[in-house]
């Protein structure tokens, strides 16, 4: 895992920062304390940044950004903090509500502590960005090559401010006892300020969980899990949804390389909405069995997994079957999965994916294909097809070229239209000296939806930055 305090990627003047709590590899890394201050200056000039139809015109921006990162690590705990903000000035296209002046504040905090028989983790994030500068799909790839876009990814268009927050905590006791207890709490949400797209509605999620772990012997653990989840949205009908689940199961180590996990229980979903004609709020309930069974095993050159999962949502019962295989290759890795998913009376749908990484002496190819069910900001299941491809080439020790492409097709659902998105960025990156670096390039984006037709955006960008390490 990277030990850099702040990872930044400037794409068309948009800087993305992530704090990574480093995992110690040996005793020499304990008792570490590091700080970093990053200074960036980005310029962007582009047409129709808000992906409007008809086009909103040309925007030119200059953004100066400061970000401070801190990381502390001892033998028992890890702490990281990032704080940042920018100053933006420029000429904004008519009809675009992008803000200038003090913009894009960011706060991210992580804390983890593990004792002899308990652990505690806490994380909190707040980030404000402009909708016109929405991040491309590849920025949501994690270290395992899994892409997890935000719930409103398919809905983002136009301009205005997007404010997202997340706060979560986990406490687990009895790590080495016959009985252990795990408590989970999380709240998150997204709010829109001065959004030009009236269909964007604020939404929030809250979840609570309690799991009892009964360790009968070193290879068998029984589980009893209680969970509660609440969704609320400021949409036209003021949707509120509460989901309660109780499940019992077990985790069994079949061998030193294989594990079987089983759970079964019951879920109840209560949805409350306002009738647009009468103004009366009414509640509907959907309930039924839920659970799953999962088998994992290590293989000489990778892993194999197969599982069946059953959940309940406001539309009924969804069952999913999925097989997955990963391979370690001499010059990279390859993993894939395939399965089917079915929602009550609907037809079964094929799902699956492929993740390939190929490394050459001076180049790297990456390819990700994914077809899966994602939950959108309206709390609706959407069958989504994703493609993320990348190529990077080291010209020499100080410069490189990169090409990144992403495409997504979110299929239509009840009350939701199908959406197609694409982004392509070609960039040249160079280290000017030991401290300073810059990148420049061109970005293309497109959005197609039945209601608005097709919209395209083109931009050129240049950014220069420096890290000050303490």
Short mmCIF file of C-alpha atoms in Angstrom, two decimals:
data_model
loop_
_atom_site.label_atom_id
_atom_site.label_comp_id
_atom_site.label_asym_id
_atom_site.label_seq_id
_atom_site.Cartn_x
_atom_site.Cartn_y
_atom_site.Cartn_z
CA UNK A 1 0.00 0.00 0.00
CA UNK A 2 1.23 3.47 -0.82
CA UNK A 3 2.87 5.37 2.03
CA UNK A 4 2.21 8.77 0.46
CA UNK A 5 0.02 10.92 2.65
CA UNK A 6 -1.94 12.43 -0.21
CA UNK A 7 -2.55 11.01 -3.66
CA UNK A 8 -3.59 13.65 -6.16
CA UNK A 9 -4.75 13.35 -9.76
CA UNK A 10 -5.40 16.58 -11.64
CA UNK A 11 -7.84 15.97 -14.49
CA UNK A 12 -9.07 19.05 -16.26
CA UNK A 13 -8.37 21.20 -13.21
CA UNK A 14 -10.10 18.84 -10.76
CA UNK A 15 -7.91 17.58 -7.95
CA UNK A 16 -8.82 14.41 -6.05
CA UNK A 17 -7.16 13.71 -2.72
CA UNK A 18 -7.18 10.50 -0.71
CA UNK A 19 -5.70 9.73 2.68
CA UNK A 20 -4.22 6.26 3.08
CA UNK A 21 -3.60 4.86 6.58
CA UNK A 22 -0.45 2.86 5.90
CA UNK A 23 -0.19 -0.72 7.16
CA UNK A 24 3.12 -1.44 8.85
CA UNK A 25 5.33 -4.04 7.18
CA UNK A 26 8.01 -4.42 9.85
CA UNK A 27 9.05 -3.05 13.21
CA UNK A 28 11.03 -0.18 11.68
CA UNK A 29 7.80 1.39 10.39
CA UNK A 30 6.23 1.65 13.85
CA UNK A 31 6.25 4.93 15.75
CA UNK A 32 6.18 6.92 12.50
CA UNK A 33 4.89 10.47 12.11
CA UNK A 34 4.72 12.16 8.72
CA UNK A 35 3.27 15.39 7.33
CA UNK A 36 2.84 16.72 3.82
CA UNK A 37 1.72 20.03 2.37
CA UNK A 38 0.80 19.98 -1.31
CA UNK A 39 0.53 23.10 -3.46
CA UNK A 40 -1.14 22.92 -6.88
CA UNK A 41 -1.99 25.36 -9.62
CA UNK A 42 -4.39 24.11 -12.30
CA UNK A 43 -5.74 25.72 -15.46
CA UNK A 44 -8.59 24.47 -17.61
CA UNK A 45 -10.41 25.75 -20.68
CA UNK A 46 -13.32 23.83 -22.08
CA UNK A 47 -16.68 23.85 -23.84
CA UNK A 48 -19.91 22.67 -22.23
CA UNK A 49 -18.36 21.43 -18.96
CA UNK A 50 -21.85 20.93 -17.51
CA UNK A 51 -22.80 18.50 -20.32
CA UNK A 52 -25.89 20.52 -21.20
CA UNK A 53 -28.00 20.23 -24.34
CA UNK A 54 -27.89 22.76 -25.98
CA UNK A 55 -24.28 23.51 -25.10
CA UNK A 56 -23.72 26.06 -22.32
CA UNK A 57 -20.63 27.58 -23.94
CA UNK A 58 -16.99 28.03 -22.94
CA UNK A 59 -15.48 28.13 -19.44
CA UNK A 60 -11.91 29.09 -18.46
CA UNK A 61 -10.69 28.46 -14.91
CA UNK A 62 -7.65 28.96 -12.73
CA UNK A 63 -7.60 27.03 -9.45
CA UNK A 64 -4.98 27.21 -6.69
CA UNK A 65 -5.22 24.44 -4.10
CA UNK A 66 -3.55 23.70 -0.78
CA UNK A 67 -3.86 20.34 0.96
CA UNK A 68 -2.31 19.32 4.26
CA UNK A 69 -1.90 15.66 5.23
CA UNK A 70 -0.81 14.07 8.48
CA UNK A 71 -0.17 10.43 9.28
CA UNK A 72 0.80 8.87 12.59
CA UNK A 73 1.38 5.20 13.24
CA UNK A 74 2.38 3.16 16.27
CA UNK A 75 2.35 -0.56 17.04
CA UNK A 76 -1.32 -0.39 18.11
CA UNK A 77 -2.93 2.52 16.29
CA UNK A 78 -3.03 4.45 13.02
CA UNK A 79 -4.25 8.00 12.47
CA UNK A 80 -4.47 10.07 9.30
CA UNK A 81 -5.89 13.47 8.48
CA UNK A 82 -6.24 15.55 5.32
CA UNK A 83 -7.54 19.10 5.01
CA UNK A 84 -7.71 21.06 1.78
CA UNK A 85 -9.41 23.82 -0.16
CA UNK A 86 -8.94 25.88 -3.30
CA UNK A 87 -9.26 29.37 -4.77
CA UNK A 88 -10.94 29.43 -8.18
CA UNK A 89 -11.27 32.31 -10.62
CA UNK A 90 -12.18 32.55 -14.29
CA UNK A 91 -14.85 33.10 -16.89
CA UNK A 92 -17.91 30.92 -16.40
CA UNK A 93 -20.25 29.98 -19.25
CA UNK A 94 -23.68 31.57 -19.19
CA UNK A 95 -26.14 29.27 -17.44
CA UNK A 96 -23.44 27.50 -15.43
CA UNK A 97 -23.73 28.10 -11.66
CA UNK A 98 -20.12 27.17 -10.85
CA UNK A 99 -18.74 29.10 -7.86
CA UNK A 100 -15.54 31.11 -7.77
CA UNK A 101 -13.48 32.26 -4.81
CA UNK A 102 -13.07 29.80 -1.93
CA UNK A 103 -14.14 26.38 -3.28
CA UNK A 104 -13.95 22.62 -2.82
CA UNK A 105 -13.18 22.22 0.91
CA UNK A 106 -12.13 18.72 1.93
CA UNK A 107 -11.72 17.07 5.34
CA UNK A 108 -10.87 13.39 5.77
CA UNK A 109 -10.04 11.68 9.07
CA UNK A 110 -9.18 8.05 9.85
CA UNK A 111 -8.42 6.39 13.19
CA UNK A 112 -7.79 2.71 13.91
CA UNK A 113 -6.72 1.08 17.16
CA UNK A 114 -6.33 -2.59 18.00
CA UNK A 115 -5.63 -3.85 21.49
CA UNK A 116 -5.06 -7.30 22.91
CA UNK A 117 -8.73 -8.24 22.73
CA UNK A 118 -10.62 -5.41 21.01
CA UNK A 119 -10.45 -3.03 18.08
CA UNK A 120 -11.99 0.33 17.22
CA UNK A 121 -12.10 2.26 13.96
CA UNK A 122 -13.56 5.64 13.08
CA UNK A 123 -13.62 7.54 9.81
CA UNK A 124 -15.20 10.79 8.71
CA UNK A 125 -15.17 12.55 5.34
CA UNK A 126 -16.60 15.75 3.95
CA UNK A 127 -15.98 16.93 0.40
CA UNK A 128 -17.50 19.69 -1.67
CA UNK A 129 -17.05 19.69 -5.46
CA UNK A 130 -18.64 21.32 -8.48
CA UNK A 131 -21.01 19.17 -10.50
CA UNK A 132 -19.47 20.46 -13.75
CA UNK A 133 -16.14 18.90 -12.72
CA UNK A 134 -17.52 15.45 -11.88
CA UNK A 135 -14.84 12.81 -11.47
CA UNK A 136 -14.40 10.15 -14.19
CA UNK A 137 -15.17 6.52 -13.45
CA UNK A 138 -11.57 5.34 -12.97
CA UNK A 139 -11.10 7.59 -9.93
CA UNK A 140 -13.41 5.20 -8.03
CA UNK A 141 -11.13 2.17 -8.47
CA UNK A 142 -9.78 0.77 -5.20
CA UNK A 143 -6.50 -1.05 -4.58
CA UNK A 144 -8.18 -4.40 -5.40
CA UNK A 145 -9.28 -3.22 -8.84
CA UNK A 146 -12.94 -2.92 -7.84
CA UNK A 147 -14.80 0.14 -9.11
CA UNK A 148 -17.39 1.60 -6.72
CA UNK A 149 -18.95 4.76 -8.17
CA UNK A 150 -21.14 6.97 -5.95
CA UNK A 151 -24.87 6.30 -6.01
CA UNK A 152 -25.56 9.44 -8.05
CA UNK A 153 -22.90 8.75 -10.71
CA UNK A 154 -25.44 8.14 -13.49
CA UNK A 155 -27.51 11.20 -12.50
CA UNK A 156 -24.83 13.91 -12.35
CA UNK A 157 -25.21 16.61 -14.98
CA UNK A 158 -25.34 20.40 -15.19
CA UNK A 159 -23.60 22.56 -12.57
CA UNK A 160 -23.85 23.58 -8.94
CA UNK A 161 -22.24 22.34 -5.75
CA UNK A 162 -22.22 18.71 -4.61
CA UNK A 163 -21.58 18.18 -0.90
CA UNK A 164 -20.96 14.62 0.28
CA UNK A 165 -20.30 13.38 3.80
CA UNK A 166 -19.67 10.04 5.49
CA UNK A 167 -19.15 9.13 9.15
CA UNK A 168 -18.67 5.57 10.34
CA UNK A 169 -17.44 3.63 13.39
CA UNK A 170 -16.83 -0.02 14.27
CA UNK A 171 -16.20 -1.45 17.74
CA UNK A 172 -15.41 -5.14 18.23
CA UNK A 173 -14.74 -6.80 21.56
CA UNK A 174 -13.72 -10.33 22.53
CA UNK A 175 -11.38 -10.92 19.60
CA UNK A 176 -9.83 -13.90 21.34
CA UNK A 177 -12.76 -14.96 23.54
CA UNK A 178 -15.41 -17.64 22.99
CA UNK A 179 -17.91 -14.79 22.57
CA UNK A 180 -17.31 -11.56 20.68
CA UNK A 181 -19.45 -8.57 19.86
CA UNK A 182 -19.22 -6.26 16.83
CA UNK A 183 -21.07 -2.93 16.67
CA UNK A 184 -21.34 -0.86 13.47
CA UNK A 185 -22.74 2.60 12.81
CA UNK A 186 -22.62 4.73 9.68
CA UNK A 187 -24.28 7.81 8.26
CA UNK A 188 -23.71 9.32 4.82
CA UNK A 189 -25.40 11.58 2.35
CA UNK A 190 -25.19 13.95 -0.57
CA UNK A 191 -26.64 17.46 -0.84
CA UNK A 192 -26.87 19.72 -3.89
CA UNK A 193 -26.61 23.52 -3.76
CA UNK A 194 -27.77 25.72 -6.69
CA UNK A 195 -27.96 22.70 -9.00
CA UNK A 196 -29.11 23.54 -12.52
CA UNK A 197 -30.64 20.06 -12.88
CA UNK A 198 -33.88 20.07 -10.90
CA UNK A 199 -33.98 16.25 -10.86
CA UNK A 200 -31.02 16.06 -8.44
CA UNK A 201 -32.49 15.39 -4.98
CA UNK A 202 -30.66 15.31 -1.65
CA UNK A 203 -30.43 11.85 -0.09
CA UNK A 204 -29.13 10.37 3.16
CA UNK A 205 -28.41 6.90 4.53
CA UNK A 206 -28.08 5.68 8.11
CA UNK A 207 -27.20 2.15 9.18
CA UNK A 208 -26.74 0.34 12.50
CA UNK A 209 -25.56 -3.20 13.07
CA UNK A 210 -24.90 -5.60 15.92
CA UNK A 211 -23.25 -9.00 15.44
CA UNK A 212 -22.65 -11.67 18.04
CA UNK A 213 -19.76 -14.07 17.37
CA UNK A 214 -19.85 -17.47 19.10
CA UNK A 215 -16.53 -19.27 18.67
CA UNK A 216 -17.22 -22.94 19.39
CA UNK A 217 -13.70 -24.00 18.39
CA UNK A 218 -10.75 -22.62 16.38
CA UNK A 219 -12.43 -23.43 13.04
CA UNK A 220 -16.13 -22.78 13.68
CA UNK A 221 -17.84 -19.50 14.54
CA UNK A 222 -21.60 -19.03 14.78
CA UNK A 223 -23.04 -15.58 14.05
CA UNK A 224 -26.19 -13.70 14.99
CA UNK A 225 -26.62 -10.44 13.13
CA UNK A 226 -29.13 -7.61 13.62
CA UNK A 227 -29.11 -4.66 11.21
CA UNK A 228 -31.15 -1.54 10.54
CA UNK A 229 -30.89 0.79 7.57
CA UNK A 230 -32.75 3.99 6.76
CA UNK A 231 -32.86 5.89 3.46
CA UNK A 232 -34.44 9.30 2.97
CA UNK A 233 -34.64 11.53 -0.09
CA UNK A 234 -35.90 15.04 -0.79
CA UNK A 235 -37.46 13.84 -4.04
CA UNK A 236 -40.95 14.73 -5.26
CA UNK A 237 -42.62 12.21 -2.92
CA UNK A 238 -40.25 12.64 0.08
CA UNK A 239 -39.28 8.98 0.13
CA UNK A 240 -38.37 7.37 3.46
CA UNK A 241 -37.40 3.71 3.63
CA UNK A 242 -36.46 1.53 6.61
CA UNK A 243 -35.01 -1.97 6.32
CA UNK A 244 -34.67 -4.33 9.30
CA UNK A 245 -32.86 -7.67 9.06
CA UNK A 246 -32.10 -10.52 11.45
CA UNK A 247 -29.86 -13.36 10.35
CA UNK A 248 -28.12 -16.34 11.95
CA UNK A 249 -25.29 -18.34 10.42
CA UNK A 250 -21.79 -19.68 10.76
CA UNK A 251 -18.24 -19.35 9.42
CA UNK A 252 -16.40 -22.65 9.04
CA UNK A 253 -12.76 -23.18 8.05
CA UNK A 254 -12.94 -26.36 5.99
CA UNK A 255 -9.15 -26.44 5.70
CA UNK A 256 -6.22 -24.08 6.01
CA UNK A 257 -7.12 -22.67 2.56
CA UNK A 258 -10.94 -23.02 2.34
CA UNK A 259 -13.80 -21.27 4.15
CA UNK A 260 -17.57 -21.78 4.08
CA UNK A 261 -19.89 -18.97 5.19
CA UNK A 262 -23.65 -19.37 5.66
CA UNK A 263 -26.41 -17.05 6.88
CA UNK A 264 -30.20 -17.16 6.85
CA UNK A 265 -32.84 -14.86 8.23
CA UNK A 266 -35.65 -12.45 7.51
CA UNK A 267 -35.85 -8.87 6.22
CA UNK A 268 -38.63 -6.30 6.28
CA UNK A 269 -38.71 -3.14 4.13
CA UNK A 270 -41.10 -0.27 4.96
CA UNK A 271 -41.42 2.48 2.33
CA UNK A 272 -43.27 5.75 3.02
CA UNK A 273 -44.12 8.19 0.22
CA UNK A 274 -46.45 11.13 -0.38
CA UNK A 275 -49.25 10.83 -2.92
CA UNK A 276 -48.77 13.71 -5.38
CA UNK A 277 -52.53 14.07 -5.91
CA UNK A 278 -53.94 13.80 -2.36
CA UNK A 279 -50.86 14.80 -0.39
CA UNK A 280 -51.41 11.82 1.92
CA UNK A 281 -48.40 9.82 3.07
CA UNK A 282 -48.76 6.05 2.96
CA UNK A 283 -46.52 3.12 3.89
CA UNK A 284 -46.04 -0.16 2.04
CA UNK A 285 -44.20 -3.20 3.43
CA UNK A 286 -42.26 -5.90 1.63
CA UNK A 287 -40.74 -8.73 3.63
CA UNK A 288 -39.32 -12.19 3.15
CA UNK A 289 -36.31 -14.45 3.67
CA UNK A 290 -32.74 -13.25 3.18
CA UNK A 291 -29.28 -14.75 3.52
CA UNK A 292 -26.57 -16.44 1.53
CA UNK A 293 -23.94 -19.12 1.27
CA UNK A 294 -20.37 -18.49 0.17
CA UNK A 295 -17.35 -20.73 -0.46
CA UNK A 296 -13.79 -19.38 -0.75
CA UNK A 297 -10.61 -21.31 -1.42
CA UNK A 298 -7.02 -20.52 -2.31
CA UNK A 299 -5.50 -22.15 -5.37
CA UNK A 300 -1.86 -22.56 -6.44
CA UNK A 301 -2.06 -19.48 -8.69
CA UNK A 302 -4.96 -17.49 -7.24
CA UNK A 303 -8.36 -17.90 -5.59
CA UNK A 304 -11.82 -19.31 -6.36
CA UNK A 305 -15.16 -18.18 -4.95
CA UNK A 306 -18.77 -19.22 -5.49
CA UNK A 307 -21.81 -17.86 -3.70
CA UNK A 308 -25.58 -17.44 -3.63
CA UNK A 309 -27.18 -14.35 -2.09
CA UNK A 310 -30.84 -13.47 -1.39
CA UNK A 311 -31.94 -9.98 -0.31
CA UNK A 312 -35.18 -8.07 0.08
CA UNK A 313 -35.82 -4.56 -1.18
CA UNK A 314 -38.88 -2.42 -1.87
CA UNK A 315 -39.45 -4.18 -5.21
CA UNK A 316 -39.34 -7.71 -3.80
CA UNK A 317 -36.79 -10.49 -3.48
CA UNK A 318 -33.54 -10.50 -5.46
CA UNK A 319 -31.48 -13.66 -5.80
CA UNK A 320 -27.92 -13.68 -7.16
CA UNK A 321 -25.54 -16.51 -8.07
CA UNK A 322 -21.91 -15.64 -8.81
CA UNK A 323 -18.65 -17.53 -9.44
CA UNK A 324 -15.28 -15.77 -9.37
CA UNK A 325 -11.71 -16.78 -10.20
CA UNK A 326 -8.48 -14.82 -9.86
CA UNK A 327 -5.09 -15.65 -11.37
CA UNK A 328 -1.60 -14.36 -10.68
CA UNK A 329 0.22 -13.92 -14.00
CA UNK A 330 3.95 -13.50 -14.63
CA UNK A 331 3.40 -9.92 -15.79
CA UNK A 332 0.27 -8.92 -13.90
CA UNK A 333 -3.03 -10.42 -12.87
CA UNK A 334 -6.35 -11.62 -14.26
CA UNK A 335 -9.65 -12.09 -12.46
CA UNK A 336 -13.18 -12.68 -13.62
CA UNK A 337 -16.66 -13.54 -12.44
CA UNK A 338 -19.92 -14.67 -14.00
CA UNK A 339 -23.41 -15.29 -12.71
CA UNK A 340 -27.09 -14.44 -12.86
CA UNK A 341 -29.39 -12.19 -10.86
CA UNK A 342 -33.20 -12.21 -10.70
CA UNK A 343 -35.72 -9.88 -9.08
CA UNK A 344 -39.04 -11.62 -8.26
CA UNK A 345 -41.13 -11.87 -11.46
CA UNK A 346 -38.52 -10.22 -13.69
CA UNK A 347 -36.41 -12.17 -16.14
CA UNK A 348 -33.02 -13.45 -15.00
CA UNK A 349 -30.12 -11.22 -16.06
CA UNK A 350 -26.57 -12.24 -16.84
CA UNK A 351 -23.91 -10.45 -14.74
CA UNK A 352 -20.15 -10.74 -14.62
CA UNK A 353 -16.86 -8.97 -15.03
CA UNK A 354 -13.22 -9.10 -16.02
CA UNK A 355 -10.19 -7.36 -14.53
CA UNK A 356 -6.84 -7.59 -16.35
CA UNK A 357 -3.50 -5.94 -15.57
CA UNK A 358 -0.48 -6.45 -17.83
CA UNK A 359 2.91 -4.92 -17.03
CA UNK A 360 5.80 -4.43 -19.46
CA UNK A 361 9.23 -2.98 -18.67
CA UNK A 362 8.08 0.57 -19.43
CA UNK A 363 4.30 0.28 -19.89
CA UNK A 364 1.18 -0.91 -18.10
CA UNK A 365 -2.19 -1.95 -19.55
CA UNK A 366 -5.34 -2.19 -17.43
CA UNK A 367 -8.82 -3.31 -18.44
CA UNK A 368 -11.94 -3.66 -16.31
CA UNK A 369 -15.34 -4.84 -17.54
CA UNK A 370 -18.27 -5.11 -15.15
CA UNK A 371 -21.97 -5.83 -15.48
CA UNK A 372 -23.71 -5.75 -12.12
CA UNK A 373 -26.65 -4.36 -10.17
CA UNK A 374 -25.90 -1.03 -8.48
CA UNK A 375 -28.22 0.97 -6.23
CA UNK A 376 -28.66 4.56 -7.45
CA UNK A 377 -29.38 7.75 -5.51
CA UNK A 378 -33.12 7.04 -5.75
CA UNK A 379 -32.54 3.71 -3.97
CA UNK A 380 -33.47 1.82 -7.12
CA UNK A 381 -31.65 -1.24 -8.45
CA UNK A 382 -30.03 -0.37 -11.80
CA UNK A 383 -28.32 -2.91 -14.02
CA UNK A 384 -25.10 -1.12 -14.96
CA UNK A 385 -22.40 -1.93 -17.52
CA UNK A 386 -18.95 -0.45 -16.92
CA UNK A 387 -15.71 -0.32 -18.89
CA UNK A 388 -12.49 1.20 -17.58
CA UNK A 389 -9.27 0.96 -19.61
CA UNK A 390 -5.89 2.56 -19.08
CA UNK A 391 -2.45 2.69 -20.64
CA UNK A 392 0.66 4.33 -19.21
CA UNK A 393 4.11 4.54 -20.78
CA UNK A 394 7.31 5.74 -19.14
CA UNK A 395 9.19 7.79 -21.71
CA UNK A 396 12.17 8.13 -19.38
CA UNK A 397 12.86 8.52 -15.66
CA UNK A 398 11.14 11.91 -15.46
CA UNK A 399 8.28 11.81 -17.96
CA UNK A 400 5.38 9.58 -18.97
CA UNK A 401 2.26 9.42 -21.11
CA UNK A 402 -1.11 8.12 -19.97
CA UNK A 403 -4.44 7.36 -21.64
CA UNK A 404 -7.56 6.64 -19.59
CA UNK A 405 -10.97 5.65 -20.93
CA UNK A 406 -14.22 4.92 -19.14
CA UNK A 407 -17.70 4.11 -20.41
CA UNK A 408 -20.89 3.30 -18.54
CA UNK A 409 -24.38 2.30 -19.56
CA UNK A 410 -27.00 2.36 -16.80
CA UNK A 411 -30.08 0.55 -17.99
CA UNK A 412 -33.57 1.95 -17.52
CA UNK A 413 -35.61 1.14 -14.41
CA UNK A 414 -39.07 2.11 -13.15
CA UNK A 415 -39.22 5.90 -13.40
CA UNK A 416 -35.56 6.10 -14.45
CA UNK A 417 -34.18 6.53 -17.95
CA UNK A 418 -31.19 4.77 -19.42
CA UNK A 419 -27.96 6.79 -19.29
CA UNK A 420 -24.72 6.50 -21.24
CA UNK A 421 -21.51 8.20 -20.11
CA UNK A 422 -17.99 8.26 -21.49
CA UNK A 423 -14.73 9.98 -20.58
CA UNK A 424 -11.32 10.00 -22.27
CA UNK A 425 -8.21 11.74 -20.93
CA UNK A 426 -4.82 11.91 -22.65
CA UNK A 427 -2.07 13.35 -20.45
CA UNK A 428 1.66 14.05 -20.45
CA UNK A 429 3.31 13.99 -17.02
CA UNK A 430 6.79 15.26 -16.13
CA UNK A 431 8.92 15.78 -13.04
CA UNK A 432 10.59 19.17 -13.40
CA UNK A 433 13.02 18.46 -10.56
CA UNK A 434 13.07 16.58 -7.27
CA UNK A 435 10.13 18.62 -5.91
CA UNK A 436 8.07 20.04 -8.77
CA UNK A 437 5.98 18.19 -11.36
CA UNK A 438 3.38 19.08 -13.96
CA UNK A 439 0.85 17.44 -16.27
CA UNK A 440 -1.00 18.63 -19.32
CA UNK A 441 -3.44 17.12 -21.74
CA UNK A 442 -6.91 17.02 -23.18
CA UNK A 443 -10.18 15.56 -21.81
CA UNK A 444 -13.32 14.47 -23.65
CA UNK A 445 -16.65 13.63 -21.97
CA UNK A 446 -20.08 12.70 -23.25
CA UNK A 447 -23.54 12.05 -21.81
CA UNK A 448 -26.58 10.61 -23.58
CA UNK A 449 -30.06 10.29 -22.12
CA UNK A 450 -33.45 9.97 -23.79
CA UNK A 451 -34.80 13.13 -22.12
CA UNK A 452 -31.93 15.47 -23.02
CA UNK A 453 -30.33 13.81 -26.02
CA UNK A 454 -26.55 13.79 -26.37
CA UNK A 455 -24.13 16.29 -24.83
CA UNK A 456 -20.35 16.53 -25.29
CA UNK A 457 -17.60 18.41 -23.47
CA UNK A 458 -14.00 19.03 -24.51
CA UNK A 459 -11.30 20.60 -22.34
CA UNK A 460 -7.56 21.20 -22.26
CA UNK A 461 -5.76 21.38 -18.91
CA UNK A 462 -2.40 22.15 -17.35
CA UNK A 463 -1.37 21.64 -13.75
CA UNK A 464 1.79 22.14 -11.72
CA UNK A 465 2.38 21.12 -8.13
CA UNK A 466 4.82 20.41 -5.35
CA UNK A 467 4.88 18.36 -2.16
CA UNK A 468 6.53 19.72 0.99
CA UNK A 469 7.32 16.79 3.29
CA UNK A 470 8.04 17.19 6.98
#
